[in-house]
């Protein structure tokens, strides 16, 4: 009798593990969710929206179809500003035969934002042979690549800066964001940016993939170097600053996601403190 129950239990566990693995490989990775965040910042002069996406990791496990879905989801939101936080490719040299750069540039170009589209370098754009094509591709897609540069967007009352990648590039953490109003910084890796750029009111990052396998208790162990103590979501940095980390769209290394669906983040920036809920 005991042996019978033991067998049933083992079969049940095997089915659970197999089903979870199957979902992580094929189910979760094929989702795309819109995560909305309201971010109240005293330095904001007016309300506006930012569509933040990151870590598409196109190549072996992500193709033009997944980028097209992202572009369509962003288009539905009609954001004021679009920001891409890096890691467009996964391993470009390895996967270049699978990628049609003309097609990808055309999809990027379809994304519309009245106040502009901006991008930064990720470590997978700096490494793996992607540095030869990434900058030109983003510019063909209508994105301004911010490599230790800042631009003023007076109509939104902000200065927007972007850092080079912290792991494989040469980030200038002393980048000046001086100007009237809100100071926004885009940096692929959240850890160094949050620690080393205290002047930014709002930092937008990716890189972490939310651990990719967002298993309770072990997720933080799966975060890549450069993540700091940030996995995914909204992190207040004192009373007047905020860090927003997206877990991104694609996968790397392990072609699976769990408790961590691919996402686009729609940030609703509002002036002042967030009212208690
Ligand atoms: Fe990434």
Tab-separated table of C-alpha atoms and ligand atoms in Angstrom:
chain	number	residue	atom	x	y	z
A	1	UNK	CA	0.000	0.000	0.000
A	2	UNK	CA	2.760	2.420	1.053
A	3	UNK	CA	4.713	1.559	-2.110
A	4	UNK	CA	1.600	2.308	-4.150
A	5	UNK	CA	1.238	5.817	-2.645
A	6	UNK	CA	4.935	6.446	-3.031
A	7	UNK	CA	4.644	5.655	-6.725
A	8	UNK	CA	1.677	7.956	-7.133
A	9	UNK	CA	3.480	10.760	-5.331
A	10	UNK	CA	6.576	10.364	-7.508
A	11	UNK	CA	4.438	10.379	-10.660
A	12	UNK	CA	2.581	13.494	-9.455
A	13	UNK	CA	5.825	15.311	-8.693
A	14	UNK	CA	7.296	14.359	-12.069
A	15	UNK	CA	4.160	15.686	-13.806
A	16	UNK	CA	4.342	18.916	-11.799
A	17	UNK	CA	8.019	19.475	-12.587
A	18	UNK	CA	7.516	18.560	-16.252
A	19	UNK	CA	4.464	20.806	-16.591
A	20	UNK	CA	6.220	23.723	-14.908
A	21	UNK	CA	9.293	23.312	-17.124
A	22	UNK	CA	7.088	23.171	-20.204
A	23	UNK	CA	5.217	26.315	-19.143
A	24	UNK	CA	8.473	28.135	-18.389
A	25	UNK	CA	9.925	27.229	-21.783
A	26	UNK	CA	6.929	27.722	-24.061
A	27	UNK	CA	4.100	29.375	-22.100
A	28	UNK	CA	5.583	32.223	-20.079
A	29	UNK	CA	8.049	33.234	-22.805
A	30	UNK	CA	5.250	33.679	-25.349
A	31	UNK	CA	3.316	36.120	-23.172
A	32	UNK	CA	3.625	39.895	-23.314
A	33	UNK	CA	2.083	41.993	-20.586
A	34	UNK	CA	1.704	45.716	-20.073
A	35	UNK	CA	2.767	46.768	-16.589
A	36	UNK	CA	1.571	50.214	-15.552
A	37	UNK	CA	3.366	52.252	-12.916
A	38	UNK	CA	2.440	55.667	-11.594
A	39	UNK	CA	5.526	57.562	-10.524
A	40	UNK	CA	5.061	60.751	-8.527
A	41	UNK	CA	8.053	63.054	-8.640
A	42	UNK	CA	8.196	66.518	-7.067
A	43	UNK	CA	10.507	67.703	-9.862
A	44	UNK	CA	8.032	66.780	-12.618
A	45	UNK	CA	6.470	69.848	-14.200
A	46	UNK	CA	3.560	68.085	-15.892
A	47	UNK	CA	2.081	64.618	-16.329
A	48	UNK	CA	3.366	62.550	-19.212
A	49	UNK	CA	3.892	58.916	-20.169
A	50	UNK	CA	6.970	56.875	-21.018
A	51	UNK	CA	6.836	53.452	-22.649
A	52	UNK	CA	9.883	51.582	-21.351
A	53	UNK	CA	11.039	48.353	-22.954
A	54	UNK	CA	14.295	46.473	-22.745
A	55	UNK	CA	16.235	43.251	-23.241
A	56	UNK	CA	14.576	41.990	-26.385
A	57	UNK	CA	17.562	39.645	-26.871
A	58	UNK	CA	16.713	39.030	-30.494
A	59	UNK	CA	18.402	36.061	-32.080
A	60	UNK	CA	18.023	32.376	-31.397
A	61	UNK	CA	15.112	32.802	-28.986
A	62	UNK	CA	13.510	36.042	-30.145
A	63	UNK	CA	12.670	37.182	-33.656
A	64	UNK	CA	11.001	39.977	-35.613
A	65	UNK	CA	7.607	38.666	-34.564
A	66	UNK	CA	8.292	39.340	-30.897
A	67	UNK	CA	9.570	42.845	-31.711
A	68	UNK	CA	6.434	43.477	-33.767
A	69	UNK	CA	4.255	42.528	-30.787
A	70	UNK	CA	6.182	44.923	-28.582
A	71	UNK	CA	5.823	47.721	-31.148
A	72	UNK	CA	2.071	47.105	-31.411
A	73	UNK	CA	1.603	47.115	-27.639
A	74	UNK	CA	3.535	50.368	-27.321
A	75	UNK	CA	1.534	51.861	-30.206
A	76	UNK	CA	-1.726	51.053	-28.416
A	77	UNK	CA	-0.612	53.129	-25.409
A	78	UNK	CA	0.225	56.268	-27.423
A	79	UNK	CA	3.057	57.239	-25.037
A	80	UNK	CA	4.680	60.669	-25.061
A	81	UNK	CA	8.173	59.199	-24.980
A	82	UNK	CA	9.645	55.764	-25.753
A	83	UNK	CA	12.793	54.446	-24.077
A	84	UNK	CA	14.714	51.292	-24.920
A	85	UNK	CA	17.090	50.300	-22.098
A	86	UNK	CA	19.495	48.032	-24.019
A	87	UNK	CA	20.259	44.411	-24.960
A	88	UNK	CA	18.520	44.465	-28.321
A	89	UNK	CA	20.481	41.397	-29.459
A	90	UNK	CA	21.350	38.248	-27.564
A	91	UNK	CA	24.537	37.079	-29.305
A	92	UNK	CA	24.713	38.880	-32.644
A	93	UNK	CA	27.723	37.099	-34.152
A	94	UNK	CA	26.193	33.718	-33.389
A	95	UNK	CA	22.669	34.630	-34.554
A	96	UNK	CA	23.182	37.110	-37.399
A	97	UNK	CA	21.972	34.656	-40.043
A	98	UNK	CA	18.621	34.587	-38.274
A	99	UNK	CA	18.178	38.360	-38.196
A	100	UNK	CA	17.079	40.678	-40.983
A	101	UNK	CA	18.295	44.112	-39.900
A	102	UNK	CA	16.187	45.914	-42.528
A	103	UNK	CA	13.065	44.268	-41.177
A	104	UNK	CA	13.986	45.068	-37.574
A	105	UNK	CA	14.744	48.716	-38.418
A	106	UNK	CA	11.376	49.008	-40.171
A	107	UNK	CA	9.530	47.661	-37.121
A	108	UNK	CA	11.379	50.079	-34.815
A	109	UNK	CA	10.525	52.921	-37.175
A	110	UNK	CA	6.811	52.136	-36.845
A	111	UNK	CA	6.889	53.015	-33.145
A	112	UNK	CA	5.642	56.550	-32.676
A	113	UNK	CA	6.197	58.980	-29.834
A	114	UNK	CA	5.622	62.723	-30.156
A	115	UNK	CA	8.526	63.641	-27.864
A	116	UNK	CA	10.993	61.132	-29.255
A	117	UNK	CA	12.456	57.642	-28.984
A	118	UNK	CA	15.716	57.072	-27.099
A	119	UNK	CA	17.979	54.091	-26.493
A	120	UNK	CA	21.137	53.128	-24.630
A	121	UNK	CA	23.706	50.370	-25.011
A	122	UNK	CA	23.322	47.063	-23.169
A	123	UNK	CA	26.134	44.620	-22.474
A	124	UNK	CA	24.853	42.300	-25.221
A	125	UNK	CA	24.934	45.235	-27.663
A	126	UNK	CA	28.520	46.010	-26.723
A	127	UNK	CA	29.599	42.356	-26.803
A	128	UNK	CA	29.007	39.400	-29.105
A	129	UNK	CA	29.773	41.351	-32.276
A	130	UNK	CA	26.687	43.578	-31.967
A	131	UNK	CA	28.603	46.837	-31.476
A	132	UNK	CA	29.160	46.992	-35.260
A	133	UNK	CA	25.448	47.164	-36.057
A	134	UNK	CA	23.497	48.228	-32.973
A	135	UNK	CA	23.974	52.001	-33.137
A	136	UNK	CA	23.165	52.274	-36.806
A	137	UNK	CA	20.163	49.986	-36.475
A	138	UNK	CA	18.607	52.015	-33.669
A	139	UNK	CA	19.147	55.257	-35.547
A	140	UNK	CA	17.566	53.783	-38.677
A	141	UNK	CA	14.624	52.874	-36.457
A	142	UNK	CA	14.277	56.486	-35.382
A	143	UNK	CA	15.863	56.074	-31.944
A	144	UNK	CA	18.457	58.510	-30.640
A	145	UNK	CA	21.239	56.537	-29.005
A	146	UNK	CA	22.397	58.269	-25.833
A	147	UNK	CA	25.995	57.279	-25.137
A	148	UNK	CA	26.989	59.371	-22.142
A	149	UNK	CA	24.862	62.168	-23.557
A	150	UNK	CA	21.894	64.178	-22.422
A	151	UNK	CA	19.201	66.042	-24.283
A	152	UNK	CA	16.789	68.679	-23.061
A	153	UNK	CA	13.096	68.086	-23.703
A	154	UNK	CA	11.667	71.427	-22.587
A	155	UNK	CA	8.104	70.635	-23.635
A	156	UNK	CA	8.082	67.807	-21.083
A	157	UNK	CA	10.092	69.837	-18.573
A	158	UNK	CA	12.981	67.397	-18.375
A	159	UNK	CA	16.548	66.550	-19.260
A	160	UNK	CA	17.066	62.986	-20.454
A	161	UNK	CA	20.485	61.380	-20.243
A	162	UNK	CA	21.748	57.955	-21.236
A	163	UNK	CA	24.841	56.068	-20.084
A	164	UNK	CA	27.067	53.703	-21.971
A	165	UNK	CA	26.904	50.115	-20.730
A	166	UNK	CA	28.442	49.608	-17.287
A	167	UNK	CA	29.832	46.103	-17.877
A	168	UNK	CA	31.363	46.310	-21.350
A	169	UNK	CA	31.244	49.996	-22.232
A	170	UNK	CA	32.635	53.170	-20.735
A	171	UNK	CA	29.882	54.827	-18.727
A	172	UNK	CA	30.406	58.396	-17.583
A	173	UNK	CA	28.769	58.473	-14.188
A	174	UNK	CA	29.549	62.172	-13.916
A	175	UNK	CA	27.286	62.924	-16.891
A	176	UNK	CA	25.655	66.275	-16.295
A	177	UNK	CA	21.864	66.293	-16.226
A	178	UNK	CA	21.745	69.906	-15.228
A	179	UNK	CA	18.829	71.911	-16.483
A	180	UNK	CA	15.374	73.005	-15.558
A	181	UNK	CA	12.953	70.452	-14.121
A	182	UNK	CA	13.097	66.681	-14.029
A	183	UNK	CA	16.390	64.819	-14.496
A	184	UNK	CA	15.904	61.387	-16.073
A	185	UNK	CA	18.701	58.868	-16.639
A	186	UNK	CA	18.583	55.697	-18.733
A	187	UNK	CA	21.212	53.084	-17.848
A	188	UNK	CA	21.101	49.418	-18.797
A	189	UNK	CA	22.341	48.144	-15.423
A	190	UNK	CA	20.455	49.564	-12.437
A	191	UNK	CA	23.029	48.878	-9.701
A	192	UNK	CA	25.861	51.263	-10.657
A	193	UNK	CA	23.460	53.961	-11.875
A	194	UNK	CA	21.448	54.006	-8.650
A	195	UNK	CA	24.637	54.209	-6.597
A	196	UNK	CA	26.670	56.609	-8.676
A	197	UNK	CA	24.254	59.137	-10.175
A	198	UNK	CA	22.558	60.772	-7.192
A	199	UNK	CA	21.448	63.740	-9.284
A	200	UNK	CA	18.908	61.783	-11.332
A	201	UNK	CA	15.305	62.035	-10.159
A	202	UNK	CA	14.242	59.065	-12.258
A	203	UNK	CA	16.438	56.175	-13.414
A	204	UNK	CA	15.189	53.729	-16.050
A	205	UNK	CA	16.927	50.356	-16.357
A	206	UNK	CA	16.626	46.796	-17.593
A	207	UNK	CA	19.301	44.075	-17.570
A	208	UNK	CA	18.024	42.006	-14.641
A	209	UNK	CA	15.353	40.019	-16.504
A	210	UNK	CA	13.734	39.905	-13.063
A	211	UNK	CA	15.966	36.905	-12.495
A	212	UNK	CA	14.211	35.378	-15.549
A	213	UNK	CA	13.252	32.416	-13.390
A	214	UNK	CA	11.557	34.546	-10.768
A	215	UNK	CA	11.312	31.793	-8.201
A	216	UNK	CA	10.592	32.986	-4.684
A	217	UNK	CA	13.643	32.870	-2.387
A	218	UNK	CA	16.145	32.149	-5.149
A	219	UNK	CA	15.329	34.946	-7.600
A	220	UNK	CA	17.952	37.293	-6.184
A	221	UNK	CA	20.611	34.623	-6.671
A	222	UNK	CA	19.827	34.582	-10.394
A	223	UNK	CA	20.348	38.294	-10.983
A	224	UNK	CA	23.297	39.106	-13.263
A	225	UNK	CA	26.231	41.306	-12.192
A	226	UNK	CA	25.311	44.975	-12.365
A	227	UNK	CA	21.798	44.407	-11.012
A	228	UNK	CA	22.674	45.643	-7.527
A	229	UNK	CA	19.828	44.769	-5.206
A	230	UNK	CA	17.184	45.464	-7.845
A	231	UNK	CA	15.200	42.805	-9.675
A	232	UNK	CA	12.095	44.312	-11.206
A	233	UNK	CA	9.600	47.053	-10.499
A	234	UNK	CA	9.509	50.418	-8.817
A	235	UNK	CA	12.120	51.338	-6.196
A	236	UNK	CA	11.961	54.631	-4.295
A	237	UNK	CA	15.393	56.195	-3.820
A	238	UNK	CA	14.667	58.577	-1.005
A	239	UNK	CA	11.620	60.826	-1.106
A	240	UNK	CA	12.221	62.569	-4.396
A	241	UNK	CA	13.811	59.929	-6.608
A	242	UNK	CA	12.718	56.705	-8.208
A	243	UNK	CA	14.338	53.741	-9.948
A	244	UNK	CA	12.264	51.776	-12.450
A	245	UNK	CA	13.554	48.372	-13.531
A	246	UNK	CA	11.898	46.393	-16.275
A	247	UNK	CA	12.401	42.649	-16.505
A	248	UNK	CA	12.379	43.009	-20.268
A	249	UNK	CA	11.030	41.074	-23.183
A	250	UNK	CA	13.412	38.272	-24.086
A	251	UNK	CA	15.572	35.565	-22.595
A	252	UNK	CA	19.264	34.800	-22.438
A	253	UNK	CA	21.237	31.665	-21.590
A	254	UNK	CA	18.204	29.661	-20.474
A	255	UNK	CA	15.262	29.912	-22.930
A	256	UNK	CA	12.664	30.059	-20.164
A	257	UNK	CA	10.843	32.428	-17.853
A	258	UNK	CA	8.842	31.729	-14.726
A	259	UNK	CA	6.767	34.119	-12.557
A	260	UNK	CA	8.255	36.781	-14.795
A	261	UNK	CA	6.379	37.374	-18.056
A	262	UNK	CA	7.861	39.479	-20.852
A	263	UNK	CA	6.704	43.048	-20.372
A	264	UNK	CA	6.432	46.577	-21.613
A	265	UNK	CA	6.190	49.170	-18.843
A	266	UNK	CA	3.997	52.231	-19.182
A	267	UNK	CA	5.164	54.869	-16.738
A	268	UNK	CA	2.712	57.592	-15.868
A	269	UNK	CA	4.827	60.404	-14.492
A	270	UNK	CA	2.924	62.833	-12.294
A	271	UNK	CA	4.087	65.898	-10.386
A	272	UNK	CA	4.246	65.734	-6.593
A	273	UNK	CA	4.036	63.022	-3.982
A	274	UNK	CA	2.065	59.854	-4.518
A	275	UNK	CA	-1.163	60.018	-2.557
A	276	UNK	CA	-1.472	57.294	0.086
A	277	UNK	CA	-3.557	54.376	-1.206
B	1	LIG	FE1	19.582	41.397	-20.953
